[in-house]
Structures are given as C-alpha cells and as structure tokens.
Short mmCIF file of C-alpha atoms in Angstrom, two decimals:
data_model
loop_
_atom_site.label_atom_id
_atom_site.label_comp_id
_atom_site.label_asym_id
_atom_site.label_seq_id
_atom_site.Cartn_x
_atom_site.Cartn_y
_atom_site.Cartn_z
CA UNK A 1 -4.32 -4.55 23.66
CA UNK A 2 -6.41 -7.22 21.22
CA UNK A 3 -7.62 -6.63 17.74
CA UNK A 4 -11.18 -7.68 19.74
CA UNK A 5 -10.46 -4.45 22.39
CA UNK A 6 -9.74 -2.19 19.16
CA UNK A 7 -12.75 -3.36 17.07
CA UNK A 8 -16.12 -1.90 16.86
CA UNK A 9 -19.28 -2.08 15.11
CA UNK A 10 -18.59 -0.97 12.02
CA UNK A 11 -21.31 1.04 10.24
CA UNK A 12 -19.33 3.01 7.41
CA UNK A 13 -22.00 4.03 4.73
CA UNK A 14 -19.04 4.67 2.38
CA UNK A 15 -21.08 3.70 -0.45
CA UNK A 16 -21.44 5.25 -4.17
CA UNK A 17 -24.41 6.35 -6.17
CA UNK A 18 -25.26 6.15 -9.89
CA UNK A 19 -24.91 3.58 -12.19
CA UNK A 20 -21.66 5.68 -14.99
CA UNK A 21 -18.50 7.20 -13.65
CA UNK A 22 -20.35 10.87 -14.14
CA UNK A 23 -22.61 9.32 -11.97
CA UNK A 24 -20.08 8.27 -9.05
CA UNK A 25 -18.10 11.30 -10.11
CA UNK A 26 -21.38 13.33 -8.51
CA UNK A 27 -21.41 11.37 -4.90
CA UNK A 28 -17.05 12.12 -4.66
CA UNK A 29 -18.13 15.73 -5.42
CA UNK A 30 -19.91 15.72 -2.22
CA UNK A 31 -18.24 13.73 0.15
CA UNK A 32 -14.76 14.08 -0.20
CA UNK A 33 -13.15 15.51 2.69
CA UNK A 34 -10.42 17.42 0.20
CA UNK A 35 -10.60 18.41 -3.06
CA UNK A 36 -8.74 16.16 -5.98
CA UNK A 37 -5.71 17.56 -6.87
CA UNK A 38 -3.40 16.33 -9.69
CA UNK A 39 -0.23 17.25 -9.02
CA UNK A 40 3.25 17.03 -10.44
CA UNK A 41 6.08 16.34 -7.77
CA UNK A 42 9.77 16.74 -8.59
CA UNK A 43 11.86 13.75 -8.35
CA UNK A 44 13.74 12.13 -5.28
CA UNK A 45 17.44 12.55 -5.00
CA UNK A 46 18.52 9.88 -6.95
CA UNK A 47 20.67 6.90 -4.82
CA UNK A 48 23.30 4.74 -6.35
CA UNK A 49 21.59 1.60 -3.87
CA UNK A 50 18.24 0.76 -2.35
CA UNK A 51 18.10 2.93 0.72
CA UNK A 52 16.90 0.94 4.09
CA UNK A 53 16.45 2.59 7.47
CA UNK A 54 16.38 1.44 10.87
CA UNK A 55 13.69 3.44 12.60
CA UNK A 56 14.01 4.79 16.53
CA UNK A 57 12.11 7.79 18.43
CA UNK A 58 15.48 9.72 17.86
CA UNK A 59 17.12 8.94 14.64
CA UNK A 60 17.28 6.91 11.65
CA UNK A 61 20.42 5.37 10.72
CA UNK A 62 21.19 3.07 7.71
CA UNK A 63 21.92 -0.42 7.90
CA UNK A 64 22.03 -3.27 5.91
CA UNK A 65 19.12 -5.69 5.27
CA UNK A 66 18.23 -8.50 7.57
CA UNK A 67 18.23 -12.09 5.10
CA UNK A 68 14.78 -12.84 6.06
CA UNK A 69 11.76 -13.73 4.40
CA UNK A 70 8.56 -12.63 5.91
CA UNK A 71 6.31 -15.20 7.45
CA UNK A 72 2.55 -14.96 7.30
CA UNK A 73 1.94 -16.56 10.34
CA UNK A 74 0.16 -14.30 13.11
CA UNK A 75 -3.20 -12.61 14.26
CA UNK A 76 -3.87 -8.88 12.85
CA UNK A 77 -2.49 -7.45 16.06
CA UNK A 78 0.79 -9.57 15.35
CA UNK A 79 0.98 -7.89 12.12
CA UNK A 80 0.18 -4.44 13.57
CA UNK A 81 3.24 -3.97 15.71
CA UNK A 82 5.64 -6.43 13.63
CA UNK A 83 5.19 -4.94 9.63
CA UNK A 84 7.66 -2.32 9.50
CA UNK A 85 5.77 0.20 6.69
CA UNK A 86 7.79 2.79 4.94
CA UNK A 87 7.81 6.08 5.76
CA UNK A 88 7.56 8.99 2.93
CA UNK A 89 7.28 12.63 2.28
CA UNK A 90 4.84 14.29 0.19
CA UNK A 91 7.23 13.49 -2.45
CA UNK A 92 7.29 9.83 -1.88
CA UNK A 93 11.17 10.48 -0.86
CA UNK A 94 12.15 7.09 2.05
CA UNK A 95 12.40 9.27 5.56
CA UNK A 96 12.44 5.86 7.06
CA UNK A 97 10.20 3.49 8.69
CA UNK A 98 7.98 2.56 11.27
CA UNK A 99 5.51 -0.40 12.29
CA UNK A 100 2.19 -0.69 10.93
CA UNK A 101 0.53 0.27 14.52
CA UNK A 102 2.45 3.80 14.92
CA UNK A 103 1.85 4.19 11.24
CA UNK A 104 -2.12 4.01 10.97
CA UNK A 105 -3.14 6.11 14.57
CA UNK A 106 -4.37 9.16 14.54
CA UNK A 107 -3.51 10.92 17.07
CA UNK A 108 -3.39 14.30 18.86
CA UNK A 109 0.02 14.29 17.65
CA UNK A 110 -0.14 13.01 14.47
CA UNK A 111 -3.93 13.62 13.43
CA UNK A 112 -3.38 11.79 10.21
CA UNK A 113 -1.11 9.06 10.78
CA UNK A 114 2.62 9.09 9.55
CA UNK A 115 2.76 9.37 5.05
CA UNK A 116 3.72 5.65 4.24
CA UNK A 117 3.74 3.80 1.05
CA UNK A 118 1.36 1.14 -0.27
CA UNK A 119 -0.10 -0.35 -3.36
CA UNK A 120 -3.28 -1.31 -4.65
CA UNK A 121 -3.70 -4.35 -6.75
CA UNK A 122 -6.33 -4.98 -9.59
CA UNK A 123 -6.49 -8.44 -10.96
CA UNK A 124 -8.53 -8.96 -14.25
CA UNK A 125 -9.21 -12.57 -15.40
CA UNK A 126 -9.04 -13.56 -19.29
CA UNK A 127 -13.05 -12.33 -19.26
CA UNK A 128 -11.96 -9.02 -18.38
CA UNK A 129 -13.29 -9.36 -15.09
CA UNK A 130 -12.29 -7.32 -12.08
CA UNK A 131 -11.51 -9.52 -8.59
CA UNK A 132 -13.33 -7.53 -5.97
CA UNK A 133 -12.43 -8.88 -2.38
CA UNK A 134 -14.48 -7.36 0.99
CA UNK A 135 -12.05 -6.59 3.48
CA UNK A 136 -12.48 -9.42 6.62
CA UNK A 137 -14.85 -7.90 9.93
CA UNK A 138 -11.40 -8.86 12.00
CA UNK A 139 -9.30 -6.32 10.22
CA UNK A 140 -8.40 -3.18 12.85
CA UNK A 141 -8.86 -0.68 9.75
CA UNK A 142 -11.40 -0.58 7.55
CA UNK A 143 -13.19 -4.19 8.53
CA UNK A 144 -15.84 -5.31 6.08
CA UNK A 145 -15.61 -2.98 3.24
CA UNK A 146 -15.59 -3.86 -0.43
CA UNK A 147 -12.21 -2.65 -2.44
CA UNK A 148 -9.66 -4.00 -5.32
CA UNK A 149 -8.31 -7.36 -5.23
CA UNK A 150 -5.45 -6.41 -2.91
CA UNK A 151 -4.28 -3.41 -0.77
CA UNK A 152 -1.60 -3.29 1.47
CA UNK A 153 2.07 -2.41 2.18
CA UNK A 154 5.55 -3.12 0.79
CA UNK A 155 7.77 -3.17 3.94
CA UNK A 156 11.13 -2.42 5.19
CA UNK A 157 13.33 -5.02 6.29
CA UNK A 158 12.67 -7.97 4.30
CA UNK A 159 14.64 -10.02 1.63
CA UNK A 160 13.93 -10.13 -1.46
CA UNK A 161 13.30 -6.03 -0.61
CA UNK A 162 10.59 -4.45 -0.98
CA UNK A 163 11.88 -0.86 -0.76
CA UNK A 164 11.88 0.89 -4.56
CA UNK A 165 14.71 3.35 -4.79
CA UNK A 166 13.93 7.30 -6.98
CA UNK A 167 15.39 5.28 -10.09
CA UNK A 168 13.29 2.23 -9.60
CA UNK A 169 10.24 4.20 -9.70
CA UNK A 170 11.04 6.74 -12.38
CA UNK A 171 11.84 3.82 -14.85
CA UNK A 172 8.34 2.50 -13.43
CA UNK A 173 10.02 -1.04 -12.49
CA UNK A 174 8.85 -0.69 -8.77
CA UNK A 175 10.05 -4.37 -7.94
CA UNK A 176 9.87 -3.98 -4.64
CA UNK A 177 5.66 -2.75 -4.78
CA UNK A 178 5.75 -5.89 -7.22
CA UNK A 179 7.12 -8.45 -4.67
CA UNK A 180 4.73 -6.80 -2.30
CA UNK A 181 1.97 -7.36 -4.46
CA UNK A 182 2.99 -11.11 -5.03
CA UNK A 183 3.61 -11.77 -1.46
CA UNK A 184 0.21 -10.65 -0.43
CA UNK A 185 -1.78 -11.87 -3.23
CA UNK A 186 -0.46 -15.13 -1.53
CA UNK A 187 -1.19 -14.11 1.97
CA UNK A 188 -4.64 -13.03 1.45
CA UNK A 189 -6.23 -14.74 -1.47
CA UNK A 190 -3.93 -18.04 -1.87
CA UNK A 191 -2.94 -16.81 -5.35
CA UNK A 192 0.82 -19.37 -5.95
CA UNK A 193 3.40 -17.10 -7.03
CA UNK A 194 3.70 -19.08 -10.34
CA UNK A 195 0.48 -17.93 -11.13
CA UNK A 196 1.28 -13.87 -11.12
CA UNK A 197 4.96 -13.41 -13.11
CA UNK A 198 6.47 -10.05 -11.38
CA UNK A 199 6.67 -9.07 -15.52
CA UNK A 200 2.89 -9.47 -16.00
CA UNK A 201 2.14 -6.41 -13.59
CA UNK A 202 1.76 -2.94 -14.64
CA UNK A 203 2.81 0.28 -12.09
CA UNK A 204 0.21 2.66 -13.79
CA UNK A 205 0.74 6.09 -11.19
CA UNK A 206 0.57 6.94 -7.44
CA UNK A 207 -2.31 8.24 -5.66
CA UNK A 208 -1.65 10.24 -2.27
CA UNK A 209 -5.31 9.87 0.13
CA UNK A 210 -6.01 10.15 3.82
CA UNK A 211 -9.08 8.76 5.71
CA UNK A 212 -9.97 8.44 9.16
CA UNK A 213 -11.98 5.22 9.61
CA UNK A 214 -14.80 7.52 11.54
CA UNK A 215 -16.92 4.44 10.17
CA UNK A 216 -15.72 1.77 12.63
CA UNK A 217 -14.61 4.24 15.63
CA UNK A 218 -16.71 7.39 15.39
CA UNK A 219 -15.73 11.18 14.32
CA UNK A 220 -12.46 10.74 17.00
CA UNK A 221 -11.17 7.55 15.24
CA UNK A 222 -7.92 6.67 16.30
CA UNK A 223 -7.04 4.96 13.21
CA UNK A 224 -6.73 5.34 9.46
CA UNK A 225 -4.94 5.77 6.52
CA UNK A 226 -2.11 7.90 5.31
CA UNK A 227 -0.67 6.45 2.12
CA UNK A 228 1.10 7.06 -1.09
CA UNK A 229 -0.64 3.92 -2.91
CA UNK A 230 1.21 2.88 -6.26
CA UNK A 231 -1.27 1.22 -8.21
CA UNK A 232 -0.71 -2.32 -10.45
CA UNK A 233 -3.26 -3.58 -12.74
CA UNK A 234 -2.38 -7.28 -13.70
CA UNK A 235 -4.29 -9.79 -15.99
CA UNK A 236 -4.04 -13.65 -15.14
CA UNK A 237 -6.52 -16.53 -14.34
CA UNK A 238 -5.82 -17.83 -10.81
CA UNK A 239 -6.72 -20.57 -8.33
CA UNK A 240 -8.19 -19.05 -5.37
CA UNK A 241 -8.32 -19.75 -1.88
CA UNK A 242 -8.85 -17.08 0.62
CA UNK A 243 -7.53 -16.44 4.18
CA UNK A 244 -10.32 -16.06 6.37
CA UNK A 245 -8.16 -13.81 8.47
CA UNK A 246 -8.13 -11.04 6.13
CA UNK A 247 -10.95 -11.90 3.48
CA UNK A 248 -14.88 -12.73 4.08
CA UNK A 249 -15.60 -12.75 0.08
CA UNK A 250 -14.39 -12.20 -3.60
CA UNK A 251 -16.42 -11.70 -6.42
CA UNK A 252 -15.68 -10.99 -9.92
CA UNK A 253 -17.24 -8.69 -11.53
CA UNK A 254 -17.29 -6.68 -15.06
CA UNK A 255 -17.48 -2.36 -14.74
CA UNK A 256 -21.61 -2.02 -15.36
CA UNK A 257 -22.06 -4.83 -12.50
CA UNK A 258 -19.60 -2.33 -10.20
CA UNK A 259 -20.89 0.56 -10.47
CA UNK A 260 -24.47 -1.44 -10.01
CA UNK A 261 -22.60 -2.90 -6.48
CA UNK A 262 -22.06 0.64 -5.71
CA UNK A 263 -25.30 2.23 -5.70
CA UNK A 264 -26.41 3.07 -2.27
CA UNK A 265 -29.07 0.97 -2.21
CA UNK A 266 -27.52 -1.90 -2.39
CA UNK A 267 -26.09 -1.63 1.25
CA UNK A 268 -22.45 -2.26 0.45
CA UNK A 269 -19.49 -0.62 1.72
CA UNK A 270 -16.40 0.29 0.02
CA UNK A 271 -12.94 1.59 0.81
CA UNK A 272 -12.05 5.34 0.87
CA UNK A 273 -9.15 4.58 -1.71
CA UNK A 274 -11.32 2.66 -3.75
CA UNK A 275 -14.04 5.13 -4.07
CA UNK A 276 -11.79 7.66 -5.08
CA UNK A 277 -10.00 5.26 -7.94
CA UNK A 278 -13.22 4.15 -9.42
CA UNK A 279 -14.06 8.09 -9.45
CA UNK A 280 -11.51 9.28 -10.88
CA UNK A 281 -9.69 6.94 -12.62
CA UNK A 282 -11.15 3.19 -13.06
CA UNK A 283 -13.46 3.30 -16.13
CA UNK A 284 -10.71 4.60 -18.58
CA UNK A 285 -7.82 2.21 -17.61
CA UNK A 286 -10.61 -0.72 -17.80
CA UNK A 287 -11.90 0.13 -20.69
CA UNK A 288 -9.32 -1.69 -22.97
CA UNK A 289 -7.79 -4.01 -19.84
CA UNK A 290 -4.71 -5.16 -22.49
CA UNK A 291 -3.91 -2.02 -24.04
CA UNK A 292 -3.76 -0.84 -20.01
CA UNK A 293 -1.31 -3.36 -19.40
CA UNK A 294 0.83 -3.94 -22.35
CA UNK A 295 1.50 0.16 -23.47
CA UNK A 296 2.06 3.25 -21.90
CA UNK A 297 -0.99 4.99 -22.64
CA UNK A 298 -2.44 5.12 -18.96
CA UNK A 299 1.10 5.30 -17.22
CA UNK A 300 1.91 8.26 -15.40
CA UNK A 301 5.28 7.90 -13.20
CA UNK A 302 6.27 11.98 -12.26
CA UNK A 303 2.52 12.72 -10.87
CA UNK A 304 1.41 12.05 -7.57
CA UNK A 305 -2.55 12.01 -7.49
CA UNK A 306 -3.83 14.10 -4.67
CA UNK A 307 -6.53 13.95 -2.24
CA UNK A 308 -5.34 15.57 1.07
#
C-alpha cells in the first residue's frame, strides 16, 4: 500500500470564525465532537529507570534500548510502519508501543486509534511572532492543514530516548518530548540543533484529543488521531529551510493576524489539535511570550486537558 493509494482529496473545512478568542471560543462550542473537560489525573507509578517496551500482538516485554539514532531518510509510508509511537493510558502511564500505522487507524476494532503520546511545538521569534507551518498535501493524516510550528511523536526505541518516565514529567523536565521536539524541528523545518538549546523549551501541560480525519477520507475515515500531546512553547530566531516532504509553507504571524487567518472566509484549514489550543488556551500563554517561558505561571504538570 502507497501513501498515493491512501491519499484523497482533502476538503476539511476545519476552519475558525471570529476575529478574539470569545470569538473562536463560539465556533469550538459548536463543533466539537466532545465536550472540554479539564481534568486532574493521579500520577503514574513512579519507576526507578526509563521504562522501554518491545511491542508484539501478545505481550510486551522489557528490553533494553537499541544504540541507534533515528535517520530521517524515507517516504511518509516508510515512516508509517517504521516510527514506533508510544502507547498510553488515559493517565499517560507507558503500556508500550506500537508503529505509527497501527497507531493512527481507526478501525472496527479500535474506532479511535490506540492512546499514544505526542507533542506540539510553538516557536516564537524575538518579535513575538508565532511560526505557523501548513501540514504538506503528501502527509497520510491531516494533509494540507494549517497548525503550530511542529507536531509529532517522541518514539520508542531510539538513543538519546525519547521515552519520559512518571518522575520526568512530574518535575516537568520531559527530555525525552524535548529531544523529540529538537529532532523534528530538524526533520521538518531545517531548524540546526544549535539553534533550539533543550533548556530554552518550556513543557507548559498535556492535552488528551481525538479526531477522525473525516476531512481527507469521508465520515468512515480510517485514520486519525489519538494523542496525549505535551505542549512546548520555545522562543529563538532560526534559519529555516523546510522539507518539502512534510511542509508546503510557514508563515509567521502575531495573535490578531491568527485569529484573522482563521476566519472562515479566508478558506484555510487548520488542525483539530490546533483549533482546540487556540480555543482554549493560546491567547493567555501568548500574551506575555517571556513570562510563558521563563516562570511557572501557565505550567500545569498533574492535569490532563480533555477532549474525548
């Protein structure tokens, strides 16, 4: 099966209306599948080491991490059936993992997906400036939309890891959804790791979404997303230079020029989990960028944001 056999047409009018937050406060009101839900979940059981899993149709069974680094190199069906995501429960506790293909179908059997981790990246430049990037028309889910600078998937498997233990994310470090970040950053935009020190990002909270991308493959879409998304805001000027693979544009832009973007009638489209971010959450962490970054004011580590 080819990324071309897989892909559709994509029509997704995922698009926001109003020019304020009330304003695309009033469209999520009325489309959301679910309702938003803030809720509180209890701690992991704590592990004395990063936990890694090797992942079968019958068991998973612990193992030491292979000393590889991952390579880039491949088409988006490559990356489908080779990216080993990591599986969660509703309280982001590791159950294990499982490739990016089994992951994202939804199925009969699994009608949204298997829970996985991911993160969502928002760069700001010294202007304040948020880097938008629209997702590339080759990408199996979610081709074409606008969304944050960079969203994808720490993985299992890798070294340096990528897997954040219960004590890694209650201190907030999350190293491993930082080297993530990093390594994609790279991979899609051509941002050099000396540009983005791990220390310069921020773990603000976790959101918890599901969408079918009914957009792309009708109301029985066979893919989607199922994700426990840890977001990072980081601030840093960067050289640019996009893979065509997995990017068709990037734009800068500051919060009134957004929410102008997102007005239906400017024909855009937008991610589910980005929709739901710059609901719900967006205007008050970008209101004072630094203060997001350098205190705690905006960081919430014990809740898991619901909207599923």
């Amino acid at each position: 099966m080819s990324a071309q056999s897989i892909h559709r047409v994509f029509s997704f009018a995922s698009t926001a209306k109003g020019t304020s937050t009330s304003a695309l406060r009033s469209l999520a009101n009325c489309n959301w599948r679910y309702p938003f839900v803030r809720q509180v979940m209890p701690h992991c059981a704590a592990a004395s080491q990063q936990p890694v899993f090797s992942h079968s149709s019958s068991a998973v069974i612990a193992q030491a991490p292979p000393a590889s680094a991952w390579n880039g190199k491949g088409t988006q069906e490559d990356f489908m059936y080779k990216d080993e995501c990591i599986l969660v429960d509703e309280k982001d506790c590791i159950i294990g993992h499982a490739s990016k293909y089994d992951t994202h179908r939804f199925t009969a059997q699994q009608p949204k997906g298997r829970l996985h981790r991911a993160f969502s990246v928002f760069l700001f430049n010294s202007q304040n400036q948020l880097l938008l990037q629209q997702r590339a028309s080759t990408k199996i889910t979610f081709p074409k939309v606008w969304t944050n600078t960079c969203c994808s998937h720490p993985l299992h498997g890798y070294n340096p890891g990528e897997v954040d233990d219960p004590s890694a994310v209650a201190s907030g470090a999350v190293m491993g959804a930082k080297r993530a970040a990093v390594r994609k950053l790279g991979h899609e935009l051509g941002i050099p790791a000396e540009q983005l020190p791990i220390d310069g990002f921020k773990f603000l909270t976790r959101l918890h979404y599901c969408a079918s991308d009914d957009g792309t493959y009708g109301p029985q879409a066979e893919w989607g997303e199922h994700e426990i998304d840890y977001i990072l805001f980081v601030k840093a000027d960067v050289h640019l230079t996009p893979n065509p693979e997995e990017v068709d544009a990037v734009k800068y832009v500051t919060f009134p020029e957004l929410t102008s973007m997102m007005q239906s009638s400017s024909g855009l489209l937008w991610s589910p989990w980005f929709r739901i971010l710059a609901t719900h959450f967006l205007d008050g962490w970008w209101q004072n960028v630094d203060k997001t970054i350098r205190t705690d004011e905006h960081v919430d580590l014990h809740t898991i944001h619901k909207i599923c």
